[in-house]
Coordinates of C-alpha atoms and ligand atoms in Angstrom, one line a residue:
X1 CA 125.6 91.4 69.3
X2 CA 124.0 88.0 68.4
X3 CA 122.0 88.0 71.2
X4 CA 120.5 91.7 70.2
X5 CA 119.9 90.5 66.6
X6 CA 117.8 87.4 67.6
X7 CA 116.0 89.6 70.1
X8 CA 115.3 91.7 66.8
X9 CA 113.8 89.3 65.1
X10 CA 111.9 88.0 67.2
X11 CA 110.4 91.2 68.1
X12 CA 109.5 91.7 64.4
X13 CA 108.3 87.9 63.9
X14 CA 105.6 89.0 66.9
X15 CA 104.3 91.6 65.5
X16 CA 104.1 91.0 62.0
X17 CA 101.8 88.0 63.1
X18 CA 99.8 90.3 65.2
X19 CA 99.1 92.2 61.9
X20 CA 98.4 88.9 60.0
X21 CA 96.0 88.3 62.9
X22 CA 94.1 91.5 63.0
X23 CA 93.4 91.6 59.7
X24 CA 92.1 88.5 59.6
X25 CA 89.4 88.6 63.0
X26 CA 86.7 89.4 61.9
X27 CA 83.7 86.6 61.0
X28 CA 82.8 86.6 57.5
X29 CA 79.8 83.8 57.6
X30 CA 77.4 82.4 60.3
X31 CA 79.2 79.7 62.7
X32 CA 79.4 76.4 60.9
X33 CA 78.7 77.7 57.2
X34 CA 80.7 78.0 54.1
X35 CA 82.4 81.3 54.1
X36 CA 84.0 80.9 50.1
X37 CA 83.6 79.4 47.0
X38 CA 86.5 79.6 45.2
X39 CA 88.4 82.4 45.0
X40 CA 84.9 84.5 45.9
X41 CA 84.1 84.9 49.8
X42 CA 80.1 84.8 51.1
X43 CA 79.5 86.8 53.6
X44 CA 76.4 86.7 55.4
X45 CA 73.7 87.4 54.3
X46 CA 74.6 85.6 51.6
X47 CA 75.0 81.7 52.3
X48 CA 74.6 78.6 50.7
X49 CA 72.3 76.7 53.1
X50 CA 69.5 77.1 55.4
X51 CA 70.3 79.4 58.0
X52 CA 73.2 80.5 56.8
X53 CA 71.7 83.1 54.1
X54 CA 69.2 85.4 55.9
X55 CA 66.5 85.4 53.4
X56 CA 66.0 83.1 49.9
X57 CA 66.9 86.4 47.4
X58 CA 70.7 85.9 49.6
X59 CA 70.6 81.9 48.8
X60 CA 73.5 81.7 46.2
X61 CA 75.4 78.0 45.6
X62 CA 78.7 77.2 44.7
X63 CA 79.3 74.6 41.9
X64 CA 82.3 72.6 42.4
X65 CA 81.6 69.4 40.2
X66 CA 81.4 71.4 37.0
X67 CA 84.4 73.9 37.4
X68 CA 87.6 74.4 39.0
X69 CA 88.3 76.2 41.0
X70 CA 84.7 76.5 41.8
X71 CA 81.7 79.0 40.5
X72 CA 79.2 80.8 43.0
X73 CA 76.2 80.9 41.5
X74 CA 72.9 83.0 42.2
X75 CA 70.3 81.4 40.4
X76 CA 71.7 81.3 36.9
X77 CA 73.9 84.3 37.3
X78 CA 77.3 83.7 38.2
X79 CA 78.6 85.9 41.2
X80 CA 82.4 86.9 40.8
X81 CA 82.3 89.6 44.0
X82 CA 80.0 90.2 46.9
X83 CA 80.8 93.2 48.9
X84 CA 79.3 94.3 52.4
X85 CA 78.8 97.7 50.8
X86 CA 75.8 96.6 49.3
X87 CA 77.2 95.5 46.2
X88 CA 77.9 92.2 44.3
X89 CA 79.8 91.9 40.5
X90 CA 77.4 89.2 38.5
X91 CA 78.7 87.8 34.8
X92 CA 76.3 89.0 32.6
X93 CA 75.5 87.5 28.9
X94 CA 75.6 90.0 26.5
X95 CA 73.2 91.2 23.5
X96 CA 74.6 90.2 19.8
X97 CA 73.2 90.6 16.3
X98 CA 74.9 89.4 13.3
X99 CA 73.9 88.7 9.6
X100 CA 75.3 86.3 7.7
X101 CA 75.7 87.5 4.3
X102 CA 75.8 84.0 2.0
X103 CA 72.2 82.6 4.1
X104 CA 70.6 86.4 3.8
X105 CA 69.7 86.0 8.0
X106 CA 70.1 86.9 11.0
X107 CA 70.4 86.2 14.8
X108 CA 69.9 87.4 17.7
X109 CA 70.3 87.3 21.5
X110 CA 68.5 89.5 23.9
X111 CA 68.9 88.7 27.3
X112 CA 66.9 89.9 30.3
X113 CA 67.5 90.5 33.6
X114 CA 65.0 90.2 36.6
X115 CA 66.0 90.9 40.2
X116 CA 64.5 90.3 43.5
X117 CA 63.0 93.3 45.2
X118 CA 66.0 94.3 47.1
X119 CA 68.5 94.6 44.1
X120 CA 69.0 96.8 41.7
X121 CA 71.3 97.6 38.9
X122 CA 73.9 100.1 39.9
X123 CA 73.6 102.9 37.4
X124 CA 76.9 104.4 38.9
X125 CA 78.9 101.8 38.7
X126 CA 78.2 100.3 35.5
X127 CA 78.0 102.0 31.3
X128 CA 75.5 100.5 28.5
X129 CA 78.0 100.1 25.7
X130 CA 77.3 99.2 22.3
X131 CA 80.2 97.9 19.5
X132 CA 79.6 97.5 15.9
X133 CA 80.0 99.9 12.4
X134 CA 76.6 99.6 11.9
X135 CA 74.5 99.4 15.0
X136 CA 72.3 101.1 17.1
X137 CA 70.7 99.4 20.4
X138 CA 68.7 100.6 23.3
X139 CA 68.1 99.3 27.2
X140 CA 64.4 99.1 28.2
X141 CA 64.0 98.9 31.9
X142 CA 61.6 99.0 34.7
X143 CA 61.9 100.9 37.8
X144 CA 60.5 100.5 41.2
X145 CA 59.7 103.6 41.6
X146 CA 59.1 106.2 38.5
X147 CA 58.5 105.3 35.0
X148 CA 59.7 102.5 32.5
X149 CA 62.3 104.0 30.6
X150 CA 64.1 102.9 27.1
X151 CA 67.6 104.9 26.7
X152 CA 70.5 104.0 23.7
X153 CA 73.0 105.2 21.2
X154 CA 74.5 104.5 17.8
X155 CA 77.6 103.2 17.0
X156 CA 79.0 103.9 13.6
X157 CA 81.9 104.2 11.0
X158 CA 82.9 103.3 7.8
X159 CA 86.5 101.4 8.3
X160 CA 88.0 100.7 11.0
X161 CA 90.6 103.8 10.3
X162 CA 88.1 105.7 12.1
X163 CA 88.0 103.9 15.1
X164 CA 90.3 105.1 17.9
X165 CA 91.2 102.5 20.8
X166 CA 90.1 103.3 24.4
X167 CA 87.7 105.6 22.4
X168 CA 83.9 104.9 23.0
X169 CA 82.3 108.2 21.6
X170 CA 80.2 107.0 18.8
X171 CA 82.8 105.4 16.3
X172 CA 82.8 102.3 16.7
X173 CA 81.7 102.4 20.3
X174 CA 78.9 104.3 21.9
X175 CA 78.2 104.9 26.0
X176 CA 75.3 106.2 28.0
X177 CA 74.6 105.7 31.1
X178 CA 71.0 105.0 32.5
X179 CA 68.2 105.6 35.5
X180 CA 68.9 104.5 39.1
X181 CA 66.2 102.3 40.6
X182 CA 66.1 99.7 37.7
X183 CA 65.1 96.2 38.9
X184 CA 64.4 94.9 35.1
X185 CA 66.4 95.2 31.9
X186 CA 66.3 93.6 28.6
X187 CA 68.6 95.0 26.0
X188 CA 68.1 95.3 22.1
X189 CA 71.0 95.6 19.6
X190 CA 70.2 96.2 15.4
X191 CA 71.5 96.9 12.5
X192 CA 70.7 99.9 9.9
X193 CA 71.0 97.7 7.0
X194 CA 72.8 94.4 7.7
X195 CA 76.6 95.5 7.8
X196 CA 76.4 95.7 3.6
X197 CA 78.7 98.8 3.8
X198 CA 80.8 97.5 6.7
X199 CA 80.6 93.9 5.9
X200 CA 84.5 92.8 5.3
X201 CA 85.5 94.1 8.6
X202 CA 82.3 94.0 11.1
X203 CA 79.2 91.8 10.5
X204 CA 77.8 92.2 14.2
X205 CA 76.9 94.4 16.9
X206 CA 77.0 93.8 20.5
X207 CA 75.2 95.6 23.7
X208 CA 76.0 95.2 27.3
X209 CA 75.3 96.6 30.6
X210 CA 78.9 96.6 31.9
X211 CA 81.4 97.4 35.5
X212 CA 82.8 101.1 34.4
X213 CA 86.2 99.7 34.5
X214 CA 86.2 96.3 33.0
X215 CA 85.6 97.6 29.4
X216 CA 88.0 99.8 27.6
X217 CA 86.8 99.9 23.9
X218 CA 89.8 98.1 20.9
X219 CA 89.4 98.0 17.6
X220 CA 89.6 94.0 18.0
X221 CA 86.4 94.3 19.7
X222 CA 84.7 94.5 17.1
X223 CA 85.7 90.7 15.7
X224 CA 86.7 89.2 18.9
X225 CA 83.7 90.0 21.1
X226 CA 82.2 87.4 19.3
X227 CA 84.0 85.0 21.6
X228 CA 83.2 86.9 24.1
X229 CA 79.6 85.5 26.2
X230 CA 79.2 87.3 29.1
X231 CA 80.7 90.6 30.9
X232 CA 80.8 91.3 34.6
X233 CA 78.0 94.3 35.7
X234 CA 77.4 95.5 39.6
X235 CA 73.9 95.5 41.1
X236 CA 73.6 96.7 44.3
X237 CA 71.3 95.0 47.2
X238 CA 69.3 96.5 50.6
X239 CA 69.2 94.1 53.4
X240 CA 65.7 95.1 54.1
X241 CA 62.6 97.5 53.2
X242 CA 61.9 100.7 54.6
X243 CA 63.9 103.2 57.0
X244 CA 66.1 102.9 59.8
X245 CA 63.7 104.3 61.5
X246 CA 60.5 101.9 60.8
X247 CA 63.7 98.6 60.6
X248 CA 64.9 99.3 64.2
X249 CA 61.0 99.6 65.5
X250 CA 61.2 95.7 64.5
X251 CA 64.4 94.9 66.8
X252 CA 63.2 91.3 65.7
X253 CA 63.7 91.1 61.6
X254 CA 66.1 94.2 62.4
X255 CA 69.4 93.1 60.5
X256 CA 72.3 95.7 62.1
X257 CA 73.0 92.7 65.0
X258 CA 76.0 94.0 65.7
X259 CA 76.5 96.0 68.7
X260 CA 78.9 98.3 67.0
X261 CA 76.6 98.2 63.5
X262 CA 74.9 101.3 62.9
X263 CA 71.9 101.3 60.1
X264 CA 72.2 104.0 56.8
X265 CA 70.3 104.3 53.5
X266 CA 72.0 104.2 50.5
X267 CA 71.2 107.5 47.9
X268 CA 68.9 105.4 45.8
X269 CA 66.7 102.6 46.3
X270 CA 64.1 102.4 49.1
X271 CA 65.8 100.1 51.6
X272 CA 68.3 100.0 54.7
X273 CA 71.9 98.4 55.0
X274 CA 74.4 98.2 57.7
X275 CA 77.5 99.1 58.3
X276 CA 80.6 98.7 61.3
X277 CA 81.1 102.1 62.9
X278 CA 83.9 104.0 62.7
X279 CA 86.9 102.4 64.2
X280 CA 85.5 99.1 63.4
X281 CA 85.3 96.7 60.7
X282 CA 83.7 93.5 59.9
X283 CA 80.5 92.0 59.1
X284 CA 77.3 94.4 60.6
X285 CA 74.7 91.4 60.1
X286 CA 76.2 89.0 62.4
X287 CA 76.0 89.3 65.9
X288 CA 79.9 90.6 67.5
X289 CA 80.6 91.2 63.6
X290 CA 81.8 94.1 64.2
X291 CA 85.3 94.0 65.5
X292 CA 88.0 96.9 67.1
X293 CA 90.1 98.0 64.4
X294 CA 93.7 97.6 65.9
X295 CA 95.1 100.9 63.8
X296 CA 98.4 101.2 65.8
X297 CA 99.2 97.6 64.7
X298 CA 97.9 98.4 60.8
X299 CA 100.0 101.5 61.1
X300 CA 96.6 103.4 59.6
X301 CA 96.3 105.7 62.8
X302 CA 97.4 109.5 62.7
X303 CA 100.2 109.5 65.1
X304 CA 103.1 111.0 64.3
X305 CA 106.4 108.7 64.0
X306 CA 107.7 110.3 67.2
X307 CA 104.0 110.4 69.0
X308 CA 103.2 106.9 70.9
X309 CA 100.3 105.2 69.8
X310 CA 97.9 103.2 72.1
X311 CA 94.8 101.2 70.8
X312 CA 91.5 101.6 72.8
X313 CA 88.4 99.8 71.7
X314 CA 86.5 101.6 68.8
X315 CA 89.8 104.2 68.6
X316 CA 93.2 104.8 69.6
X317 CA 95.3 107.7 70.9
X318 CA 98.5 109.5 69.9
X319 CA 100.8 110.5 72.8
X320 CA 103.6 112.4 72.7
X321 CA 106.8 111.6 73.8
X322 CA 108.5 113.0 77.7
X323 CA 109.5 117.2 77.1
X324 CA 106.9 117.5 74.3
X325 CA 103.5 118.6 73.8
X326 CA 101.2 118.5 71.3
X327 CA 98.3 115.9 70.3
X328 CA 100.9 113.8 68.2
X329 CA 98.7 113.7 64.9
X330 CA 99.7 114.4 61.6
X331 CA 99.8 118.7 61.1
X332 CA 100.4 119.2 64.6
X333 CA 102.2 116.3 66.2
X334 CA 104.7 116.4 69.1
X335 CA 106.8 119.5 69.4
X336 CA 109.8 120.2 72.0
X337 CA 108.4 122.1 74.8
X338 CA 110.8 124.8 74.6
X339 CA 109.8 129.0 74.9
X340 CA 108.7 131.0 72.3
X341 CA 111.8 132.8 72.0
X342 CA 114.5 129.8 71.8
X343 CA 112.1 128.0 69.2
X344 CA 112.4 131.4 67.3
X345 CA 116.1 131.2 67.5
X346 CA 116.8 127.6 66.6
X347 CA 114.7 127.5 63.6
X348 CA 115.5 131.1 62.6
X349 CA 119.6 130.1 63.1
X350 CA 118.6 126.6 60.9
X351 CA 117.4 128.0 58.3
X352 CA 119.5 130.8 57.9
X353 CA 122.5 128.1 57.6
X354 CA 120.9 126.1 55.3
X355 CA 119.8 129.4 53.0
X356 CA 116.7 127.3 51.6
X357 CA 113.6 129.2 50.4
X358 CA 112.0 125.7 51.9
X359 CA 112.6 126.4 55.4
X360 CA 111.1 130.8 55.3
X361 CA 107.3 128.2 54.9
X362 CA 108.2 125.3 57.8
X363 CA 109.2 128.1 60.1
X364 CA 106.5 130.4 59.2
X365 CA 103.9 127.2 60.0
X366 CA 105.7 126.0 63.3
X367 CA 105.7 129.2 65.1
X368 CA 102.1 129.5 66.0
X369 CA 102.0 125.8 66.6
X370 CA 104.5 126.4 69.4
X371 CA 102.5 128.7 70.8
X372 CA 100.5 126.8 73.1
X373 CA 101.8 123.3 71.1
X374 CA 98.1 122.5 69.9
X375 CA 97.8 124.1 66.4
X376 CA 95.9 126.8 65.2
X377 CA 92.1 125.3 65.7
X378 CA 92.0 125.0 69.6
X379 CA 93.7 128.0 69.9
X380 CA 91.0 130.1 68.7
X381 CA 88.8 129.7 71.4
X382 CA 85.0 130.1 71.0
X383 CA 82.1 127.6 71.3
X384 CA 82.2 127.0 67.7
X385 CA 85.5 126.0 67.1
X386 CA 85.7 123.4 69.6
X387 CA 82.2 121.8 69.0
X388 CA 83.6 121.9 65.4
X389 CA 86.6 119.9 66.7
X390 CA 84.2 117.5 68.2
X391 CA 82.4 116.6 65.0
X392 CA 85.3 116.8 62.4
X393 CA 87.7 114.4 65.1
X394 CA 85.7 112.0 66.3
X395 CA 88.8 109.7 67.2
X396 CA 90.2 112.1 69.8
X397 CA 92.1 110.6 72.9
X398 CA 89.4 108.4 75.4
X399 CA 86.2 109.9 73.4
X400 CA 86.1 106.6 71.3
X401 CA 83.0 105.0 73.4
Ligands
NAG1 C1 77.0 73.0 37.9 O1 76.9 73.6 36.6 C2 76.5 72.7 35.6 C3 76.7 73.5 34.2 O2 76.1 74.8 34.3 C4 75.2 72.2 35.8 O3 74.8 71.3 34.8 C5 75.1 71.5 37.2 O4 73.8 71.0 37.5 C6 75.6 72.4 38.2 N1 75.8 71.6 39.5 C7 75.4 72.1 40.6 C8 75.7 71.2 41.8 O5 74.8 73.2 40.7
NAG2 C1 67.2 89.3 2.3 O1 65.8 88.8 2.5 C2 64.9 89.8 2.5 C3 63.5 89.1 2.8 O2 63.6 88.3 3.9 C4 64.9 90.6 1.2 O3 63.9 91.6 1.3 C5 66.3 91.1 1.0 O4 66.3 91.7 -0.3 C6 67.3 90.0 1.0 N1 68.6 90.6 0.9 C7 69.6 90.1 0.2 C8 70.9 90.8 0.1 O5 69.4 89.0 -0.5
NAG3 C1 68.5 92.3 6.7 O1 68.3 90.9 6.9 C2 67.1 90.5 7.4 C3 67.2 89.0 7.6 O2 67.5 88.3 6.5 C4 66.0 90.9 6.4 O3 64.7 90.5 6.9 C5 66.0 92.4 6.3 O4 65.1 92.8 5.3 C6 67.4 92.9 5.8 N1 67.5 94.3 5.9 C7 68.1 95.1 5.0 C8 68.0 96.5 5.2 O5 68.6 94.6 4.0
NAG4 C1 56.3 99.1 32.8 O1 56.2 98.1 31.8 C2 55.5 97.0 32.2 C3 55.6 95.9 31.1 O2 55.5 96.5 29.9 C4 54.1 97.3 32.6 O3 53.4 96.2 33.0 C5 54.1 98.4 33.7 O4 52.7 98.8 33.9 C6 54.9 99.6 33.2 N1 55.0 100.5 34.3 C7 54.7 101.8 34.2 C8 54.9 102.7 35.4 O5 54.4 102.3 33.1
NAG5 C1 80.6 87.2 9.6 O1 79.8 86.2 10.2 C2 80.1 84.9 10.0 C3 79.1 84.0 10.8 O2 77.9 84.5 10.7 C4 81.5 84.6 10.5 O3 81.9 83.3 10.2 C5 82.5 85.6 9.8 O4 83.8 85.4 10.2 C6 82.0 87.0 10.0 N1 82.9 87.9 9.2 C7 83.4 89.0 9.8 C8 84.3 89.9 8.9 O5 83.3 89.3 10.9
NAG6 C1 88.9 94.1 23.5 O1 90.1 94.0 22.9 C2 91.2 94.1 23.7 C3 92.4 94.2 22.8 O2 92.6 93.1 22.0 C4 91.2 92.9 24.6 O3 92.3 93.0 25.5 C5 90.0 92.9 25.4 O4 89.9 91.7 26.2 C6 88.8 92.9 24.5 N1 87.6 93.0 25.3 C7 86.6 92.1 25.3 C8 85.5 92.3 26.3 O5 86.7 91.1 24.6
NAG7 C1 91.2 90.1 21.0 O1 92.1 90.2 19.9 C2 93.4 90.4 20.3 C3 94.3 90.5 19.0 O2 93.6 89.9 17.9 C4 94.0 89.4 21.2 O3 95.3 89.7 21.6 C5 93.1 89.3 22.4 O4 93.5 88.3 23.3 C6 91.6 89.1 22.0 N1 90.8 89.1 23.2 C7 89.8 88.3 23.4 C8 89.0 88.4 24.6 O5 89.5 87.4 22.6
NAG8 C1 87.3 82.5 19.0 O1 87.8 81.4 19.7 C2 88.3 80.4 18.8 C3 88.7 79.2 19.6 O2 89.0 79.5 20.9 C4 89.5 80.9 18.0 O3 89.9 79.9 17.1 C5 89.0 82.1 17.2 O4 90.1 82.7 16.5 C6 88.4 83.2 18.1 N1 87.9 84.2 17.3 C7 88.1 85.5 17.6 C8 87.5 86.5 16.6 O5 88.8 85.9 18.5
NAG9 C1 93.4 110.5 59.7 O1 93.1 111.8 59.4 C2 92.3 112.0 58.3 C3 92.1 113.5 58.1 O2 91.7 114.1 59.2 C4 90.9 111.2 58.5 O3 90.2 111.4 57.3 C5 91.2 109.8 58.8 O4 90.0 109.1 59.0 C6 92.2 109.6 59.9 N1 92.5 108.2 60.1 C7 92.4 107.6 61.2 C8 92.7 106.1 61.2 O5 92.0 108.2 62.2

């Protein structure tokens, strides 16, 4: 009994640090350069010094004498994410306007934001949100293809009875969203007439380019954004110009250096990135980035709980156990290799005895299953179906590589 419990544990001690281990392979940075700052990783192309970024618009530093735990910075803009989808989460400052009633003025702060030629601000991922009773404010842009463009909205209301929290329709808050493509932004906040009607509640408005979900609109917004100096926004970044097609013709400044990268261009913009293939994860822009995904060990595969499942490089396969058949993958799986007739019995008998509506569906969808134990797809057989099995199941037993 003891001797079976410690063999237990042990057993699960292994492989939970063979999952620890997997998921943490693969290389983030070039050998011998930083690979976080903080709490935020940098994975190449980013870096912090020579030849660890790959070109100067991926130079970002990290600035540990001034805050703890340390701030990546890229340029003046503070970095809080960078993704190897192409994306990275900056802390933007934000546009104010207030008037101070006693001195008859006021201020203002537009900022602007310029990007090198292989970012751009995501227009999906991100709202232009104005807050004030009083307020109206607009986002002028340039694009690097297409036209300038200037695009707003009002926000208004007369106390703050009107205003409705997680609302941002127009009281109090106003949304719009804006053209893809944009490289240069400066934003412009106003009032009508100096908050005189709104004044003992709200005496300023406030515009931002902001992430979709880090913004839900609060009546308390409209005071305590005034603390409030900068809001995180997503741009998204190409790691080069052109195709795939005209990238790869220059194997030399080509950036997919992973054997198992492939090269795709994102919907907008006019660049290339890289990505792992399927079955493999990692970074694409360093040379062996790209790393086997172990998906037996990160229980992600498809196999059934009965099915065994075997790892191969770039894939894995599902097998099913001694007596049954089938491809051991979730819908079909591994069914007893019994005859049609018996199968009809037992599950017939089963359900009868347990009298549950439930079981008329299960048995209805297992029958034809059993028939040949491969599901109803393959069974159909024709030269579309089973090219259409190629394409929709790439990870299919031995047809990884
Ligand atoms: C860190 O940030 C502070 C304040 O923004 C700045 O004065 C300082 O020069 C920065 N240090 C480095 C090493 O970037
Ligand atoms: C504020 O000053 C402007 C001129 O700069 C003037 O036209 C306006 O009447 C003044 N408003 C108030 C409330 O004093
Ligand atoms: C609002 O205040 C500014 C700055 O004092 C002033 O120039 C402007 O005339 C005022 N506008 C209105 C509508 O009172
Ligand atoms: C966009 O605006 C900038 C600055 O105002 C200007 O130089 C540029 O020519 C404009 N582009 C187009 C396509 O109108
Ligand atoms: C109006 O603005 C002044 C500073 O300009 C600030 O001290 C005051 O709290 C504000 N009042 C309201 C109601 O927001
Ligand atoms: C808006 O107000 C809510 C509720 O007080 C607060 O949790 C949130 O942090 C505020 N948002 C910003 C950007 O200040
Ligand atoms: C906004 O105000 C609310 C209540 O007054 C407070 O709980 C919240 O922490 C404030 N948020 C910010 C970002 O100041
Ligand atoms: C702004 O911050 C200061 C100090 O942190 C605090 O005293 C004040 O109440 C805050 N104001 C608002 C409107 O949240
Ligand atoms: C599991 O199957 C689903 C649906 O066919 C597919 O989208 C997913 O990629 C598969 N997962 C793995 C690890 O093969």
């Amino acid at each position: 009994m003891i001797i079976f419990i410690s063999i237990f544990v042990l057993t699960s001690l292994i492989s939970s640090t063979l999952v620890f281990s997997s998921l943490n392979n693969f290389p983030i940075a070039r050998p011998g350069c930083k690979s976080t700052c903080g709490e935020v990783q940098i994975p190449f192309p980013f870096g912090i010094k020579r030849k660890c970024y790959r070109t100067k618009q991926f130079l970002v530093t990290c600035n540990n004498t001034d805050f703890t735990p340390p701030k990546l910075f890229w340029g003046n803009v503070e970095i809080t994410d960078i993704s190897l989808d192409g994306q990275i989460t900056v802390v933007r400052s934000i546009a104010k306007n207030c008037y101070d009633k006693q001195q008859n003025r006021s201020s203002d702060n537009n900022p602007i934001l310029e990007l090198p030629s292989n970012f751009r601000v995501s227009n999906t991922a991100n709202k232009f949100t104005i807050v004030g009773c009083d307020s109206y404010g607009y986002v002028s842009g340039r694009r690097r293809i297409g036209r300038n463009f200037t695009t707003g909205c009002t926000a208004m209301c007369s106390s703050r009875n009107d205003l409705q929290e997680r609302e941002c329709a127009g009281a109090g808050c106003c949304q719009t969203t804006f053209p893809e493509d944009v490289w240069w932004v400066r934003i412009d906040v106003r009032s009508y007439s100096n908050y005189t009607k709104v004044s003992d509640f709200s005496n300023c408005s406030y515009g931002f380019i902001v992430k979709d979900k880090a913004f839900t609109f609060s009546k308390d917004n409209l005071t305590n954004l005034s603390n409030v100096t900068k809001l995180p926004a997503v741009l998204n970044w190409d790691i080069g110009k052109g195709t795939c097609e005209v990238a790869k013709s220059n194997l030399k400044a080509y950036a997919c250096k992973s054997a198992e990268s492939e090269c795709y261009e994102p919907v907008s913009g006019s660049g290339y990135r890289c990505r792992c293939r399927n079955g493999y994860e990692g970074n694409p822009y360093l040379t062996s980035g790209c790393i086997d995904i172990d998906e037996c060990t990160l229980k992600i595969s498809n196999c059934t709980k009965n099915a065994k499942c075997e790892n191969t490089i770039g894939s894995y396969t599902c097998s099913c156990p001694k007596g049954h058949k089938g491809d051991g993958k979730e819908g079909d799986g591994c069914v007893k290799k019994q005859s049609l007739m018996i199968a009809y019995v037992l599950i017939g008998k089963h359900s009868w005895e347990r009298n549950n509506a439930d079981n008329i569906e299960e048995m209805e969808y297992l029958l034809p299953n059993n028939h040949d134990g491969m599901g109803g797809v393959s069974s159909s057989v024709g030269y579309d179906s089973i090219s259409r099995d190629h394409i929709g199941l790439p990870i299919n037993g031995g047809g990884g590589r």
